[in-house]
Amino acid sequence: MTVLLWILAVLAVPTLLFGLWIAGVFLKEFFRPGGDVDPDVAEAMGLLPAERQNTKYAGPLPAGWDATLAAVRGGDWKAGAKLMQDIGRDWDRRSRAAALLGDIAADDDDWLLAWEADRPDDPDAAVVRARSTVFLAGNLRGAKKAKYTTQEQFAGFHRMLERSREEIARAALLNPDDPTPYVTEITVALGLGYPHAEMDRLWTEITTRAPHHYEAHFSALQYWCAKWRGSEKLATEFAERAAANAPLGGLLSVLPLIAHFEHDTSDDAEADRTPKMIGRVDAGLADAAAADPTHPRLPELRHLLAYYLALQDRDDAALEQFKLVDGYVNALPWRYQGDGEAMAEYYCRIRNATAQAVAAASSTD
């Protein structure tokens, strides 16, 4: 009998090890805030259900922009021209507005053609055209993984990116002080696979004009990530250097959080709770508190702060950030969950668990 039990025990070891491996693989997901939580707790706090989350933006657009974009979609190019003119040399807002207008033009550019016909050398129209051409390249490729993308789609994608370089050069020539054309070119660098030396040249053009430009840093960090043209080391070094050199309130404290998120392959949440990660989150909180509350990219930092504060069991602080962004979910980390519905559901699962934890702690006080 003793020998039989010993044999059974030996045979059980592989099963036990397999079970432990499976537990480890899913530990991070299961121990993240989520699971079966009562959504009524969050809704009682005034937070919105998944079906009422805006899946197009990370946060509300600046005042008046919604009406302007609606007018442009209706064919009123002068509304778009006025928006760009009013923004002036606020480079962060300029690149954001150019992207929104360029996205519209990639679907229907009749209004932009009318603008260009009326003002042939308008640098604002030129930078919107450059951005729209990059968006059009993306539309031609499609959003599927490479193995599901045809050679014809890739050919159209690369052809349009090459054309966008001409549009970018023209926009830069018409407004030499503007970093926006070069910021637009980072997407081209990703798509065409610029070598590091060429990316360094492009980066010099940007930082000479706008050393702490948010979109430029966000996009360049993607270039330096392992999944594109860099590595975890290069991405982390880029992120930490930029965050250290940026003024408080410039939002670039988000970069080390993004670099961590992009390369985190750990199987549990302990990697998100290290002293270094707690320090990064604290830096982000200070940055957000000092930022212009109307900065169009501030919600992107707040989304990541809410996420990592939740993972660190800092529920009160996490809930505060969730309340500041609630209603919008198109931001990291939710964006990587899939389509709009999946984004909203994942966001609400994490948020609802945080709300429930806060409510439970309050009831025991």
Coordinates of C-alpha atoms in Angstrom, one line a residue:
M1 CA 0.0 0.0 0.0
T2 CA 2.8 2.4 0.9
V3 CA 4.5 1.7 -2.5
L4 CA 1.2 2.3 -4.3
L5 CA 0.7 5.7 -2.5
W6 CA 4.2 6.7 -3.4
I7 CA 3.6 5.9 -7.1
L8 CA 0.3 7.9 -7.1
A9 CA 2.1 10.8 -5.4
V10 CA 4.8 10.9 -8.1
L11 CA 2.2 10.7 -10.8
A12 CA 0.4 13.6 -9.3
V13 CA 3.4 15.9 -9.4
P14 CA 3.0 16.9 -13.1
T15 CA -0.6 17.6 -12.6
L16 CA 0.2 19.8 -9.6
L17 CA 2.9 21.7 -11.5
F18 CA 0.6 22.2 -14.4
G19 CA -2.1 23.5 -12.1
L20 CA 0.4 25.9 -10.5
W21 CA 1.5 27.1 -13.9
I22 CA -2.0 27.8 -15.0
A23 CA -2.7 29.7 -11.8
G24 CA 0.4 31.8 -12.4
V25 CA -0.6 32.6 -16.0
F26 CA -4.0 33.9 -14.9
L27 CA -3.1 35.3 -11.5
K28 CA -2.6 38.8 -12.8
E29 CA -6.0 38.9 -14.5
F30 CA -7.9 37.3 -11.6
F31 CA -6.2 39.5 -8.9
R32 CA -6.7 42.7 -10.8
P33 CA -9.7 44.6 -9.7
G34 CA -12.7 43.1 -11.4
G35 CA -14.7 39.9 -11.4
D36 CA -18.3 39.9 -10.2
V37 CA -19.0 43.3 -8.8
D38 CA -22.2 45.1 -8.3
P39 CA -22.5 47.9 -11.0
D40 CA -25.2 49.5 -8.9
V41 CA -22.5 50.7 -6.4
A42 CA -20.7 52.6 -9.2
E43 CA -23.9 54.0 -10.6
A44 CA -25.0 55.2 -7.2
M45 CA -21.8 57.3 -7.2
G46 CA -22.9 58.9 -10.5
L47 CA -20.7 56.8 -12.7
L48 CA -22.0 55.7 -16.1
P49 CA -22.7 52.2 -17.3
A50 CA -20.7 50.7 -20.1
E51 CA -23.3 51.4 -22.8
R52 CA -23.0 55.1 -22.0
Q53 CA -19.3 55.4 -22.3
N54 CA -17.9 57.4 -25.3
T55 CA -15.6 55.0 -27.1
K56 CA -14.2 57.6 -29.6
Y57 CA -12.3 59.9 -27.3
A58 CA -10.2 59.7 -24.1
G59 CA -12.0 62.7 -22.7
P60 CA -14.2 65.6 -23.7
L61 CA -13.0 67.8 -26.5
P62 CA -12.1 71.5 -25.7
A63 CA -15.1 73.8 -25.6
G64 CA -16.6 74.5 -29.0
W65 CA -14.7 71.8 -30.8
D66 CA -17.6 69.4 -31.1
A67 CA -19.7 72.1 -32.9
T68 CA -16.8 73.0 -35.2
L69 CA -16.2 69.4 -36.2
A70 CA -19.9 68.9 -36.9
A71 CA -19.9 72.0 -39.1
V72 CA -16.8 70.6 -41.0
R73 CA -18.5 67.3 -41.5
G74 CA -21.4 69.3 -43.0
G75 CA -19.0 70.8 -45.5
D76 CA -18.1 74.1 -43.8
W77 CA -14.4 74.4 -44.3
K78 CA -14.3 77.9 -42.8
A79 CA -15.2 76.5 -39.4
G80 CA -12.1 74.3 -39.6
A81 CA -9.9 77.1 -40.8
K82 CA -11.1 79.3 -38.0
L83 CA -10.3 76.6 -35.4
M84 CA -6.8 76.3 -36.6
Q85 CA -6.3 80.0 -36.8
D86 CA -7.7 80.5 -33.3
I87 CA -5.3 77.9 -31.9
G88 CA -2.3 79.7 -33.2
R89 CA 1.0 78.5 -31.7
D90 CA -0.4 76.3 -29.1
W91 CA 1.4 73.3 -30.6
D92 CA -0.3 70.6 -28.5
R93 CA -3.8 71.8 -29.4
R94 CA -2.7 72.4 -33.0
S95 CA -1.6 68.8 -33.5
R96 CA -4.8 67.5 -31.9
A97 CA -7.0 69.7 -34.0
A98 CA -5.1 68.8 -37.2
A99 CA -5.6 65.1 -36.4
L100 CA -9.3 65.5 -35.8
L101 CA -9.8 67.4 -39.0
G102 CA -7.5 65.1 -40.9
D103 CA -9.5 62.1 -39.8
I104 CA -12.7 63.7 -41.2
A105 CA -10.9 64.5 -44.5
A106 CA -9.7 61.0 -44.9
D107 CA -13.3 59.9 -45.2
D108 CA -14.5 62.9 -47.3
D109 CA -12.2 65.7 -48.3
D110 CA -14.6 67.8 -50.4
W111 CA -14.5 70.5 -47.8
L112 CA -10.7 70.4 -47.6
L113 CA -10.5 70.7 -51.4
A114 CA -12.7 73.8 -51.2
W115 CA -10.4 75.3 -48.5
E116 CA -7.3 74.6 -50.6
A117 CA -8.9 76.1 -53.7
D118 CA -9.8 79.3 -51.8
R119 CA -6.5 79.6 -50.0
P120 CA -3.9 77.6 -52.0
D121 CA -0.9 78.3 -49.8
D122 CA -2.6 78.2 -46.4
P123 CA -0.3 76.3 -44.0
D124 CA -3.3 75.3 -41.9
A125 CA -4.9 73.6 -44.8
A126 CA -1.6 72.0 -45.8
V127 CA -1.0 70.5 -42.3
V128 CA -4.5 69.1 -42.3
R129 CA -3.9 67.6 -45.7
A130 CA -0.7 66.0 -44.5
R131 CA -2.4 64.4 -41.6
S132 CA -5.4 63.3 -43.7
T133 CA -3.0 61.5 -46.1
V134 CA -1.5 59.5 -43.2
F135 CA -5.0 58.5 -42.0
L136 CA -5.9 57.6 -45.6
A137 CA -2.9 55.3 -45.7
G138 CA -4.1 53.6 -42.6
N139 CA -7.6 53.2 -44.1
L140 CA -6.1 51.5 -47.2
R141 CA -4.1 49.0 -45.1
G142 CA -7.0 48.2 -42.7
A143 CA -6.8 47.5 -39.0
K144 CA -6.2 43.7 -39.1
K145 CA -3.0 42.0 -38.3
A146 CA -0.4 41.6 -41.0
K147 CA -1.2 37.9 -41.7
Y148 CA -4.8 39.0 -42.5
T149 CA -3.7 41.9 -44.7
T150 CA -3.4 41.5 -48.5
Q151 CA -0.4 42.5 -50.6
E152 CA -2.6 44.9 -52.4
Q153 CA -3.5 46.6 -49.1
F154 CA 0.1 46.8 -48.1
A155 CA 1.0 48.3 -51.5
G156 CA -1.7 51.0 -51.1
F157 CA -0.6 51.7 -47.5
H158 CA 3.1 52.2 -48.5
R159 CA 2.2 54.2 -51.6
M160 CA 0.1 56.6 -49.6
L161 CA 2.7 57.0 -46.8
E162 CA 5.2 57.9 -49.5
R163 CA 2.8 60.5 -50.8
S164 CA 2.2 61.8 -47.3
R165 CA 5.9 62.6 -47.0
E166 CA 5.5 65.1 -49.8
E167 CA 2.5 66.7 -48.1
I168 CA 4.4 66.8 -44.8
A169 CA 7.4 68.5 -46.5
R170 CA 5.0 71.1 -48.1
A171 CA 3.3 71.8 -44.8
A172 CA 6.7 72.3 -43.1
L173 CA 7.9 74.6 -45.8
L174 CA 4.7 76.8 -45.5
N175 CA 5.1 77.2 -41.7
P176 CA 8.7 76.6 -40.7
D177 CA 8.0 77.1 -36.9
D178 CA 5.3 74.5 -36.7
P179 CA 6.3 71.1 -35.3
T180 CA 3.0 69.5 -36.4
P181 CA 4.2 68.2 -39.8
Y182 CA 7.1 66.5 -38.2
V183 CA 4.9 65.0 -35.4
T184 CA 2.7 63.7 -38.2
E185 CA 5.8 62.1 -39.8
I186 CA 6.4 59.8 -36.8
T187 CA 3.5 57.7 -38.0
V188 CA 5.2 57.5 -41.3
A189 CA 8.4 56.4 -39.5
L190 CA 6.5 53.6 -37.9
G191 CA 4.8 52.5 -41.2
L192 CA 7.9 52.7 -43.4
G193 CA 10.3 51.5 -40.8
Y194 CA 12.7 54.5 -40.5
P195 CA 16.1 53.5 -39.3
H196 CA 17.2 54.9 -35.9
A197 CA 19.4 57.6 -37.5
E198 CA 16.4 58.9 -39.6
M199 CA 14.2 58.9 -36.5
D200 CA 16.9 60.9 -34.6
R201 CA 16.9 63.4 -37.4
L202 CA 13.1 63.7 -37.2
W203 CA 13.2 64.0 -33.5
T204 CA 15.7 66.9 -33.7
E205 CA 13.3 68.8 -36.0
I206 CA 10.5 68.3 -33.5
T207 CA 12.3 69.1 -30.2
T208 CA 13.9 72.2 -31.7
R209 CA 10.5 73.6 -32.2
A210 CA 8.6 72.0 -29.2
P211 CA 10.8 70.2 -26.7
H212 CA 8.0 68.9 -24.6
H213 CA 5.3 68.2 -27.1
Y214 CA 2.9 65.6 -25.8
E215 CA 1.8 63.8 -29.0
A216 CA 5.3 63.8 -30.3
H217 CA 6.6 62.0 -27.2
F218 CA 3.6 59.6 -27.1
S219 CA 4.2 58.6 -30.7
A220 CA 8.0 58.5 -30.5
L221 CA 7.7 56.2 -27.5
Q222 CA 5.8 53.7 -29.7
Y223 CA 8.6 53.8 -32.2
W224 CA 11.2 52.9 -29.5
C225 CA 9.0 50.1 -28.1
A226 CA 10.1 46.5 -28.8
K227 CA 7.0 45.8 -30.9
W228 CA 8.0 48.5 -33.4
R229 CA 11.6 49.7 -34.0
G230 CA 13.2 49.5 -30.6
S231 CA 13.4 47.5 -27.4
E232 CA 12.2 47.6 -23.8
K233 CA 15.5 49.2 -22.8
L234 CA 15.4 51.9 -25.5
A235 CA 11.7 52.7 -24.8
T236 CA 12.2 52.9 -21.0
E237 CA 15.3 55.1 -21.3
F238 CA 13.5 57.4 -23.7
A239 CA 10.4 57.6 -21.4
E240 CA 12.4 58.3 -18.2
R241 CA 14.7 60.8 -19.8
A242 CA 11.7 62.8 -21.3
A243 CA 9.7 62.7 -18.0
A244 CA 12.7 63.8 -16.0
N245 CA 13.4 66.8 -18.3
A246 CA 9.8 67.9 -18.7
P247 CA 8.2 70.7 -16.7
L248 CA 5.7 69.8 -14.0
G249 CA 2.2 69.9 -15.6
G250 CA 3.5 68.9 -19.0
L251 CA 1.9 65.4 -18.7
L252 CA 5.1 63.6 -19.8
S253 CA 5.2 61.7 -16.5
V254 CA 2.8 59.3 -18.4
L255 CA 5.6 58.0 -20.5
P256 CA 7.3 55.7 -18.0
L257 CA 3.8 54.3 -17.2
I258 CA 3.2 53.6 -20.9
A259 CA 6.7 52.1 -21.4
H260 CA 6.0 49.7 -18.5
F261 CA 2.5 48.9 -19.8
E262 CA 3.8 48.1 -23.3
H263 CA 6.4 45.7 -22.1
D264 CA 4.8 44.1 -19.0
T265 CA 4.6 40.4 -19.5
S266 CA 4.5 39.4 -15.9
D267 CA 1.8 37.0 -14.7
D268 CA 0.8 38.9 -11.6
A269 CA 0.2 42.4 -10.4
E270 CA 3.3 42.6 -8.2
A271 CA 5.2 44.1 -11.1
D272 CA 2.7 47.0 -10.9
R273 CA 3.2 47.5 -7.2
T274 CA 7.0 47.9 -6.9
P275 CA 8.4 51.0 -5.3
K276 CA 9.5 52.2 -8.7
M277 CA 5.9 51.9 -10.1
I278 CA 4.4 53.6 -7.0
G279 CA 6.9 56.4 -7.5
R280 CA 5.9 56.7 -11.2
V281 CA 2.2 56.9 -10.3
D282 CA 2.9 59.5 -7.6
A283 CA 4.8 61.6 -10.2
G284 CA 1.8 61.3 -12.5
L285 CA -0.5 62.5 -9.8
A286 CA 1.6 65.5 -9.2
D287 CA 1.9 66.2 -12.9
A288 CA -1.9 65.9 -13.4
A289 CA -2.5 68.2 -10.4
A290 CA -0.2 70.9 -11.9
A291 CA -1.5 70.6 -15.5
D292 CA -3.8 72.9 -17.3
P293 CA -7.2 71.3 -16.6
T294 CA -8.3 72.1 -20.2
H295 CA -5.3 70.4 -21.8
P296 CA -6.8 68.1 -24.4
R297 CA -4.5 65.2 -23.5
L298 CA -4.8 65.3 -19.7
P299 CA -7.5 62.6 -19.6
E300 CA -5.0 60.1 -21.1
L301 CA -2.7 60.5 -18.1
R302 CA -5.7 60.2 -15.8
H303 CA -6.9 56.9 -17.3
L304 CA -3.5 55.3 -16.7
L305 CA -3.3 56.7 -13.2
A306 CA -6.8 55.2 -12.4
Y307 CA -5.7 51.9 -13.7
Y308 CA -2.4 51.6 -11.8
L309 CA -3.8 53.1 -8.6
A310 CA -6.4 50.4 -8.8
L311 CA -3.8 47.7 -9.2
Q312 CA -1.9 49.2 -6.3
D313 CA -5.0 49.0 -4.1
R314 CA -5.0 52.7 -3.7
D315 CA -8.8 52.7 -4.2
D316 CA -9.7 56.2 -3.0
A317 CA -7.2 57.8 -5.3
A318 CA -8.1 55.5 -8.1
L319 CA -11.8 56.4 -7.8
E320 CA -11.0 60.1 -7.8
Q321 CA -9.3 59.6 -11.2
F322 CA -12.1 57.5 -12.5
K323 CA -14.6 60.2 -11.7
L324 CA -12.6 62.7 -13.6
V325 CA -12.6 60.7 -16.8
D326 CA -15.8 58.7 -16.6
G327 CA -17.9 58.8 -19.7
Y328 CA -14.9 58.3 -22.1
V329 CA -12.8 55.2 -22.5
N330 CA -10.7 55.4 -25.7
A331 CA -7.3 55.5 -23.9
L332 CA -4.7 53.1 -22.6
P333 CA -5.1 50.6 -21.1
W334 CA -8.7 50.0 -22.1
R335 CA -7.9 50.6 -25.8
Y336 CA -6.0 47.4 -26.1
Q337 CA -9.0 45.3 -25.2
G338 CA -10.6 45.4 -28.6
D339 CA -13.5 47.2 -30.1
G340 CA -15.6 49.9 -28.4
E341 CA -17.8 47.6 -26.5
A342 CA -14.9 45.5 -25.1
M343 CA -13.1 48.8 -24.1
A344 CA -16.1 50.0 -22.2
E345 CA -16.8 46.7 -20.5
Y346 CA -13.2 46.3 -19.3
Y347 CA -13.0 49.9 -18.1
C348 CA -16.3 49.5 -16.1
R349 CA -15.1 46.2 -14.6
I350 CA -12.0 47.8 -13.2
R351 CA -13.8 51.0 -12.2
N352 CA -16.7 49.2 -10.6
A353 CA -14.4 47.0 -8.5
T354 CA -12.7 50.2 -7.3
A355 CA -16.0 51.8 -6.4
Q356 CA -17.1 48.7 -4.5
A357 CA -13.8 48.6 -2.6
V358 CA -14.2 52.2 -1.6
A359 CA -17.8 51.7 -0.5
A360 CA -16.9 48.6 1.5
A361 CA -14.1 50.5 3.3
S362 CA -16.5 53.3 4.1
S363 CA -19.1 51.0 5.5
T364 CA -16.6 49.6 8.0
D365 CA -15.4 53.0 9.2

